[in-house]
C-alpha cells in the first residue's frame, strides 16, 4: 500500500484515496467550529433532515459500500449487511423516531431533596457539545464510524470524520457519499495516516470518538 494514496478499484470509481493535505486540516476544523458557533445545529428539524440525507445516501450507495468492504476485508455482502450496514440504517431510524422526545428537557420535582422547595422543579436541558472528531477502525470501517456519527449529529454537534486508511475502499466510499449527500457545515471527512491523524489531534475538540489501540 502506497503511503500517500491507495488505488481504489473494483466496483468503485477508479480514483485514488487522496490524503488530506496537512495544511488544510486546521481550516476544516475551524469551519465546523464556526458553523457550530452560528447555531447551525440548534434546529432539531435540521438535524433530522441531515439524518434523512445520510439514510438516502447509504441506500443509494449500498452496493458501493458493500463492494468496498469486500475489497478491503473480503467480507461477503451477507456478512457486511448483518455486521455493519443494517445496524447503521436501524440506528438512523431510531433517532428519527425518537429524537424529538429525547431532546426535550427533563423536569423533576425538588421536594424530595429539599422540602422547602415543594413547589419548585428542576430542568435538565440536552445541549450539544460542539465540534467532535470520529476516528475509525479498520476492522468494522463502516459501523464504527457511522454509529457515532449518527449520534453526534442527532445531538447537535458538527463532525470531523477520519476513516481508517487501512480500509481505503471503504474510506473512499464514505467520503464520496458524505460529500455528495451531507451539508459541509455539518460534517467533513479527513483522510490520512499517522501524520494526518497526529495533525488532526493537535486541534481542540469538544468530544472524541475513537476505537483502536493506544499506538
PDB file of C-alpha atoms in Angstrom:
ATOM      1  CA  UNK A   1       0.000   0.000   0.000  1.00  0.00           C
ATOM      2  CA  UNK A   2       1.418   3.358  -1.029  1.00  0.00           C
ATOM      3  CA  UNK A   3       1.926   5.651   1.959  1.00  0.00           C
ATOM      4  CA  UNK A   4       0.383   8.681   0.289  1.00  0.00           C
ATOM      5  CA  UNK A   5      -2.571   7.193  -1.554  1.00  0.00           C
ATOM      6  CA  UNK A   6      -4.156   3.918  -2.469  1.00  0.00           C
ATOM      7  CA  UNK A   7      -5.740   2.982  -5.785  1.00  0.00           C
ATOM      8  CA  UNK A   8      -9.443   2.228  -5.494  1.00  0.00           C
ATOM      9  CA  UNK A   9     -10.549  -0.487  -7.884  1.00  0.00           C
ATOM     10  CA  UNK A  10     -13.337  -2.976  -8.472  1.00  0.00           C
ATOM     11  CA  UNK A  11     -16.916  -1.724  -8.499  1.00  0.00           C
ATOM     12  CA  UNK A  12     -15.906   1.659  -7.076  1.00  0.00           C
ATOM     13  CA  UNK A  13     -14.763   4.623  -9.108  1.00  0.00           C
ATOM     14  CA  UNK A  14     -11.198   4.183 -10.326  1.00  0.00           C
ATOM     15  CA  UNK A  15      -9.970   7.130  -8.334  1.00  0.00           C
ATOM     16  CA  UNK A  16      -7.430   7.487  -5.569  1.00  0.00           C
ATOM     17  CA  UNK A  17      -7.814   7.790  -1.842  1.00  0.00           C
ATOM     18  CA  UNK A  18      -6.178  11.174  -1.508  1.00  0.00           C
ATOM     19  CA  UNK A  19      -4.819  12.030   1.877  1.00  0.00           C
ATOM     20  CA  UNK A  20      -5.994  15.401   3.147  1.00  0.00           C
ATOM     21  CA  UNK A  21      -3.183  17.970   2.942  1.00  0.00           C
ATOM     22  CA  UNK A  22      -1.889  18.570   6.450  1.00  0.00           C
ATOM     23  CA  UNK A  23      -2.125  22.325   5.980  1.00  0.00           C
ATOM     24  CA  UNK A  24      -5.867  22.028   5.204  1.00  0.00           C
ATOM     25  CA  UNK A  25      -6.833  20.226   8.407  1.00  0.00           C
ATOM     26  CA  UNK A  26      -6.889  23.274  10.669  1.00  0.00           C
ATOM     27  CA  UNK A  27      -9.162  25.113   8.242  1.00  0.00           C
ATOM     28  CA  UNK A  28     -11.549  22.171   8.110  1.00  0.00           C
ATOM     29  CA  UNK A  29     -11.871  22.103  11.891  1.00  0.00           C
ATOM     30  CA  UNK A  30     -12.208  25.895  12.086  1.00  0.00           C
ATOM     31  CA  UNK A  31     -15.019  25.906   9.515  1.00  0.00           C
ATOM     32  CA  UNK A  32     -17.007  23.370  11.533  1.00  0.00           C
ATOM     33  CA  UNK A  33     -16.329  25.280  14.755  1.00  0.00           C
ATOM     34  CA  UNK A  34     -17.649  28.461  13.160  1.00  0.00           C
ATOM     35  CA  UNK A  35     -20.680  26.595  11.865  1.00  0.00           C
ATOM     36  CA  UNK A  36     -21.478  25.312  15.353  1.00  0.00           C
ATOM     37  CA  UNK A  37     -20.995  28.786  16.852  1.00  0.00           C
ATOM     38  CA  UNK A  38     -23.525  30.181  14.344  1.00  0.00           C
ATOM     39  CA  UNK A  39     -26.105  27.762  15.704  1.00  0.00           C
ATOM     40  CA  UNK A  40     -26.325  25.651  12.561  1.00  0.00           C
ATOM     41  CA  UNK A  41     -27.202  22.528  14.559  1.00  0.00           C
ATOM     42  CA  UNK A  42     -29.605  24.071  17.069  1.00  0.00           C
ATOM     43  CA  UNK A  43     -32.692  23.315  14.998  1.00  0.00           C
ATOM     44  CA  UNK A  44     -33.782  19.723  15.604  1.00  0.00           C
ATOM     45  CA  UNK A  45     -35.639  19.634  12.300  1.00  0.00           C
ATOM     46  CA  UNK A  46     -32.343  20.417  10.527  1.00  0.00           C
ATOM     47  CA  UNK A  47     -30.604  17.588  12.379  1.00  0.00           C
ATOM     48  CA  UNK A  48     -33.351  15.214  11.268  1.00  0.00           C
ATOM     49  CA  UNK A  49     -33.049  16.467   7.698  1.00  0.00           C
ATOM     50  CA  UNK A  50     -29.341  15.637   7.776  1.00  0.00           C
ATOM     51  CA  UNK A  51     -30.057  12.169   9.162  1.00  0.00           C
ATOM     52  CA  UNK A  52     -32.540  11.591   6.341  1.00  0.00           C
ATOM     53  CA  UNK A  53     -29.928  12.762   3.835  1.00  0.00           C
ATOM     54  CA  UNK A  54     -27.457  10.298   5.331  1.00  0.00           C
ATOM     55  CA  UNK A  55     -30.004   7.482   5.124  1.00  0.00           C
ATOM     56  CA  UNK A  56     -30.727   8.342   1.493  1.00  0.00           C
ATOM     57  CA  UNK A  57     -27.004   8.335   0.705  1.00  0.00           C
ATOM     58  CA  UNK A  58     -26.500   4.979   2.404  1.00  0.00           C
ATOM     59  CA  UNK A  59     -29.295   3.430   0.374  1.00  0.00           C
ATOM     60  CA  UNK A  60     -28.094   4.936  -2.891  1.00  0.00           C
ATOM     61  CA  UNK A  61     -24.505   3.809  -2.252  1.00  0.00           C
ATOM     62  CA  UNK A  62     -25.342   0.491  -0.614  1.00  0.00           C
ATOM     63  CA  UNK A  63     -23.699  -1.642  -3.307  1.00  0.00           C
ATOM     64  CA  UNK A  64     -20.599   0.558  -3.426  1.00  0.00           C
ATOM     65  CA  UNK A  65     -20.214   0.301   0.354  1.00  0.00           C
ATOM     66  CA  UNK A  66     -20.670  -3.469   0.366  1.00  0.00           C
ATOM     67  CA  UNK A  67     -18.215  -3.835  -2.511  1.00  0.00           C
ATOM     68  CA  UNK A  68     -15.740  -1.633  -0.638  1.00  0.00           C
ATOM     69  CA  UNK A  69     -15.975  -3.829   2.434  1.00  0.00           C
ATOM     70  CA  UNK A  70     -15.319  -6.861   0.256  1.00  0.00           C
ATOM     71  CA  UNK A  71     -12.261  -5.267  -1.385  1.00  0.00           C
ATOM     72  CA  UNK A  72     -10.842  -4.165   1.978  1.00  0.00           C
ATOM     73  CA  UNK A  73     -11.640  -7.146   4.186  1.00  0.00           C
ATOM     74  CA  UNK A  74     -13.080  -9.841   1.898  1.00  0.00           C
ATOM     75  CA  UNK A  75     -16.352  -9.689   3.793  1.00  0.00           C
ATOM     76  CA  UNK A  76     -19.241 -11.213   1.886  1.00  0.00           C
ATOM     77  CA  UNK A  77     -22.232  -8.980   1.215  1.00  0.00           C
ATOM     78  CA  UNK A  78     -24.283 -11.101   3.625  1.00  0.00           C
ATOM     79  CA  UNK A  79     -21.765 -10.607   6.439  1.00  0.00           C
ATOM     80  CA  UNK A  80     -21.452  -6.881   5.759  1.00  0.00           C
ATOM     81  CA  UNK A  81     -25.215  -6.436   5.774  1.00  0.00           C
ATOM     82  CA  UNK A  82     -25.575  -8.248   9.086  1.00  0.00           C
ATOM     83  CA  UNK A  83     -22.488  -6.927  10.891  1.00  0.00           C
ATOM     84  CA  UNK A  84     -22.202  -3.393   9.514  1.00  0.00           C
ATOM     85  CA  UNK A  85     -24.784  -1.921   7.155  1.00  0.00           C
ATOM     86  CA  UNK A  86     -28.123  -2.937   8.684  1.00  0.00           C
ATOM     87  CA  UNK A  87     -27.213  -1.639  12.139  1.00  0.00           C
ATOM     88  CA  UNK A  88     -26.473   1.783  10.651  1.00  0.00           C
ATOM     89  CA  UNK A  89     -29.857   2.029   8.936  1.00  0.00           C
ATOM     90  CA  UNK A  90     -31.548   0.855  12.129  1.00  0.00           C
ATOM     91  CA  UNK A  91     -29.735   3.469  14.221  1.00  0.00           C
ATOM     92  CA  UNK A  92     -30.841   6.300  11.936  1.00  0.00           C
ATOM     93  CA  UNK A  93     -34.420   5.053  12.167  1.00  0.00           C
ATOM     94  CA  UNK A  94     -34.267   5.033  15.960  1.00  0.00           C
ATOM     95  CA  UNK A  95     -33.092   8.634  16.087  1.00  0.00           C
ATOM     96  CA  UNK A  96     -35.637   9.836  13.548  1.00  0.00           C
ATOM     97  CA  UNK A  97     -38.431   8.182  15.535  1.00  0.00           C
ATOM     98  CA  UNK A  98     -37.294   9.336  18.974  1.00  0.00           C
ATOM     99  CA  UNK A  99     -35.194  12.484  18.626  1.00  0.00           C
ATOM    100  CA  UNK A 100     -37.985  14.943  19.444  1.00  0.00           C
ATOM    101  CA  UNK A 101     -38.704  13.080  22.684  1.00  0.00           C
ATOM    102  CA  UNK A 102     -35.050  12.559  23.603  1.00  0.00           C
ATOM    103  CA  UNK A 103     -34.146  16.213  23.004  1.00  0.00           C
ATOM    104  CA  UNK A 104     -36.843  17.629  25.286  1.00  0.00           C
ATOM    105  CA  UNK A 105     -35.735  18.988  28.653  1.00  0.00           C
ATOM    106  CA  UNK A 106     -36.494  16.690  31.559  1.00  0.00           C
ATOM    107  CA  UNK A 107     -38.269  18.082  34.605  1.00  0.00           C
ATOM    108  CA  UNK A 108     -38.019  16.755  38.114  1.00  0.00           C
ATOM    109  CA  UNK A 109     -39.575  17.940  41.385  1.00  0.00           C
ATOM    110  CA  UNK A 110     -37.175  19.154  44.043  1.00  0.00           C
ATOM    111  CA  UNK A 111     -39.417  18.467  47.057  1.00  0.00           C
ATOM    112  CA  UNK A 112     -37.882  15.064  47.737  1.00  0.00           C
ATOM    113  CA  UNK A 113     -34.489  16.748  48.101  1.00  0.00           C
ATOM    114  CA  UNK A 114     -35.468  19.929  49.912  1.00  0.00           C
ATOM    115  CA  UNK A 115     -38.997  20.089  51.369  1.00  0.00           C
ATOM    116  CA  UNK A 116     -38.781  23.879  51.454  1.00  0.00           C
ATOM    117  CA  UNK A 117     -38.821  23.818  47.651  1.00  0.00           C
ATOM    118  CA  UNK A 118     -42.088  21.911  47.454  1.00  0.00           C
ATOM    119  CA  UNK A 119     -43.420  23.987  44.552  1.00  0.00           C
ATOM    120  CA  UNK A 120     -40.132  24.130  42.660  1.00  0.00           C
ATOM    121  CA  UNK A 121     -38.828  21.899  39.926  1.00  0.00           C
ATOM    122  CA  UNK A 122     -35.552  21.386  38.093  1.00  0.00           C
ATOM    123  CA  UNK A 123     -34.969  21.311  34.368  1.00  0.00           C
ATOM    124  CA  UNK A 124     -32.174  19.408  32.633  1.00  0.00           C
ATOM    125  CA  UNK A 125     -31.510  20.623  29.109  1.00  0.00           C
ATOM    126  CA  UNK A 126     -29.814  18.446  26.482  1.00  0.00           C
ATOM    127  CA  UNK A 127     -27.144  20.709  24.989  1.00  0.00           C
ATOM    128  CA  UNK A 128     -24.781  19.755  22.128  1.00  0.00           C
ATOM    129  CA  UNK A 129     -21.092  19.602  22.960  1.00  0.00           C
ATOM    130  CA  UNK A 130     -19.667  21.368  19.906  1.00  0.00           C
ATOM    131  CA  UNK A 131     -17.178  20.004  17.368  1.00  0.00           C
ATOM    132  CA  UNK A 132     -16.437  16.290  17.681  1.00  0.00           C
ATOM    133  CA  UNK A 133     -13.887  14.085  15.942  1.00  0.00           C
ATOM    134  CA  UNK A 134     -14.554  10.466  14.990  1.00  0.00           C
ATOM    135  CA  UNK A 135     -11.553   8.270  14.190  1.00  0.00           C
ATOM    136  CA  UNK A 136     -12.487   4.967  12.604  1.00  0.00           C
ATOM    137  CA  UNK A 137     -11.102   1.474  12.983  1.00  0.00           C
ATOM    138  CA  UNK A 138     -10.135  -0.819  10.122  1.00  0.00           C
ATOM    139  CA  UNK A 139     -11.991  -3.989  11.143  1.00  0.00           C
ATOM    140  CA  UNK A 140     -15.515  -2.527  11.066  1.00  0.00           C
ATOM    141  CA  UNK A 141     -14.821   0.515   8.920  1.00  0.00           C
ATOM    142  CA  UNK A 142     -18.472   1.353   8.221  1.00  0.00           C
ATOM    143  CA  UNK A 143     -20.208   0.566  11.509  1.00  0.00           C
ATOM    144  CA  UNK A 144     -17.577   2.036  13.849  1.00  0.00           C
ATOM    145  CA  UNK A 145     -17.639   5.442  12.165  1.00  0.00           C
ATOM    146  CA  UNK A 146     -21.299   5.699  11.202  1.00  0.00           C
ATOM    147  CA  UNK A 147     -22.876   4.850  14.570  1.00  0.00           C
ATOM    148  CA  UNK A 148     -21.083   7.641  16.477  1.00  0.00           C
ATOM    149  CA  UNK A 149     -21.647   9.980  13.527  1.00  0.00           C
ATOM    150  CA  UNK A 150     -25.401   9.423  13.741  1.00  0.00           C
ATOM    151  CA  UNK A 151     -25.450  10.070  17.472  1.00  0.00           C
ATOM    152  CA  UNK A 152     -23.233  13.136  17.202  1.00  0.00           C
ATOM    153  CA  UNK A 153     -25.380  14.758  14.512  1.00  0.00           C
ATOM    154  CA  UNK A 154     -28.624  13.898  16.283  1.00  0.00           C
ATOM    155  CA  UNK A 155     -27.252  15.534  19.442  1.00  0.00           C
ATOM    156  CA  UNK A 156     -26.482  18.735  17.513  1.00  0.00           C
ATOM    157  CA  UNK A 157     -22.724  18.565  17.041  1.00  0.00           C
ATOM    158  CA  UNK A 158     -20.618  19.214  13.983  1.00  0.00           C
ATOM    159  CA  UNK A 159     -18.360  16.337  12.971  1.00  0.00           C
ATOM    160  CA  UNK A 160     -14.865  15.743  11.637  1.00  0.00           C
ATOM    161  CA  UNK A 161     -14.743  12.155  10.384  1.00  0.00           C
ATOM    162  CA  UNK A 162     -11.423  10.339   9.849  1.00  0.00           C
ATOM    163  CA  UNK A 163     -11.987   6.862   8.363  1.00  0.00           C
ATOM    164  CA  UNK A 164      -9.288   4.218   8.673  1.00  0.00           C
ATOM    165  CA  UNK A 165      -6.694   4.410   5.917  1.00  0.00           C
ATOM    166  CA  UNK A 166      -6.239   0.644   6.376  1.00  0.00           C
ATOM    167  CA  UNK A 167      -9.647   0.149   4.748  1.00  0.00           C
ATOM    168  CA  UNK A 168      -9.092   2.527   1.817  1.00  0.00           C
ATOM    169  CA  UNK A 169     -12.004   1.418  -0.389  1.00  0.00           C
ATOM    170  CA  UNK A 170     -14.475   1.966   2.428  1.00  0.00           C
ATOM    171  CA  UNK A 171     -12.836   5.279   3.337  1.00  0.00           C
ATOM    172  CA  UNK A 172     -13.235   6.474  -0.247  1.00  0.00           C
ATOM    173  CA  UNK A 173     -16.821   5.226  -0.496  1.00  0.00           C
ATOM    174  CA  UNK A 174     -17.722   7.011   2.746  1.00  0.00           C
ATOM    175  CA  UNK A 175     -16.161  10.264   1.594  1.00  0.00           C
ATOM    176  CA  UNK A 176     -17.960  10.067  -1.749  1.00  0.00           C
ATOM    177  CA  UNK A 177     -21.302   9.540  -0.025  1.00  0.00           C
ATOM    178  CA  UNK A 178     -20.871  12.151   2.692  1.00  0.00           C
ATOM    179  CA  UNK A 179     -19.556  14.821   0.322  1.00  0.00           C
ATOM    180  CA  UNK A 180     -22.466  14.260  -2.038  1.00  0.00           C
ATOM    181  CA  UNK A 181     -25.305  13.924   0.464  1.00  0.00           C
ATOM    182  CA  UNK A 182     -24.400  15.851   3.605  1.00  0.00           C
ATOM    183  CA  UNK A 183     -24.100  19.562   4.330  1.00  0.00           C
ATOM    184  CA  UNK A 184     -20.437  20.582   4.614  1.00  0.00           C
ATOM    185  CA  UNK A 185     -21.372  22.858   7.522  1.00  0.00           C
ATOM    186  CA  UNK A 186     -22.292  19.707   9.472  1.00  0.00           C
ATOM    187  CA  UNK A 187     -19.665  17.082   8.631  1.00  0.00           C
ATOM    188  CA  UNK A 188     -16.386  16.871   6.737  1.00  0.00           C
ATOM    189  CA  UNK A 189     -14.040  13.986   6.050  1.00  0.00           C
ATOM    190  CA  UNK A 190     -10.299  13.997   6.692  1.00  0.00           C
ATOM    191  CA  UNK A 191      -8.293  11.204   5.059  1.00  0.00           C
ATOM    192  CA  UNK A 192      -4.832  10.085   6.038  1.00  0.00           C
ATOM    193  CA  UNK A 193      -2.495   8.024   8.152  1.00  0.00           C
ATOM    194  CA  UNK A 194      -0.405   8.675  11.228  1.00  0.00           C
ATOM    195  CA  UNK A 195       0.868  12.087  10.098  1.00  0.00           C
ATOM    196  CA  UNK A 196      -2.593  13.389   9.268  1.00  0.00           C
ATOM    197  CA  UNK A 197      -4.130  11.903  12.424  1.00  0.00           C
ATOM    198  CA  UNK A 198      -1.432  13.495  14.556  1.00  0.00           C
ATOM    199  CA  UNK A 199      -2.073  16.874  12.967  1.00  0.00           C
ATOM    200  CA  UNK A 200      -5.813  16.428  13.396  1.00  0.00           C
ATOM    201  CA  UNK A 201      -5.448  15.697  17.089  1.00  0.00           C
ATOM    202  CA  UNK A 202      -3.465  18.888  17.614  1.00  0.00           C
ATOM    203  CA  UNK A 203      -6.812  20.626  17.194  1.00  0.00           C
ATOM    204  CA  UNK A 204      -9.097  21.107  20.179  1.00  0.00           C
ATOM    205  CA  UNK A 205     -12.313  19.106  20.036  1.00  0.00           C
ATOM    206  CA  UNK A 206     -15.249  19.018  22.417  1.00  0.00           C
ATOM    207  CA  UNK A 207     -15.515  15.238  22.274  1.00  0.00           C
ATOM    208  CA  UNK A 208     -13.514  12.339  20.835  1.00  0.00           C
ATOM    209  CA  UNK A 209     -14.856   9.068  19.420  1.00  0.00           C
ATOM    210  CA  UNK A 210     -12.129   6.504  18.912  1.00  0.00           C
ATOM    211  CA  UNK A 211     -11.909   2.724  18.661  1.00  0.00           C
ATOM    212  CA  UNK A 212      -8.463   1.173  18.412  1.00  0.00           C
ATOM    213  CA  UNK A 213      -5.111   0.590  20.062  1.00  0.00           C
ATOM    214  CA  UNK A 214      -3.085   3.071  22.043  1.00  0.00           C
ATOM    215  CA  UNK A 215      -0.435   3.310  19.352  1.00  0.00           C
TER     216      UNK A 215
END
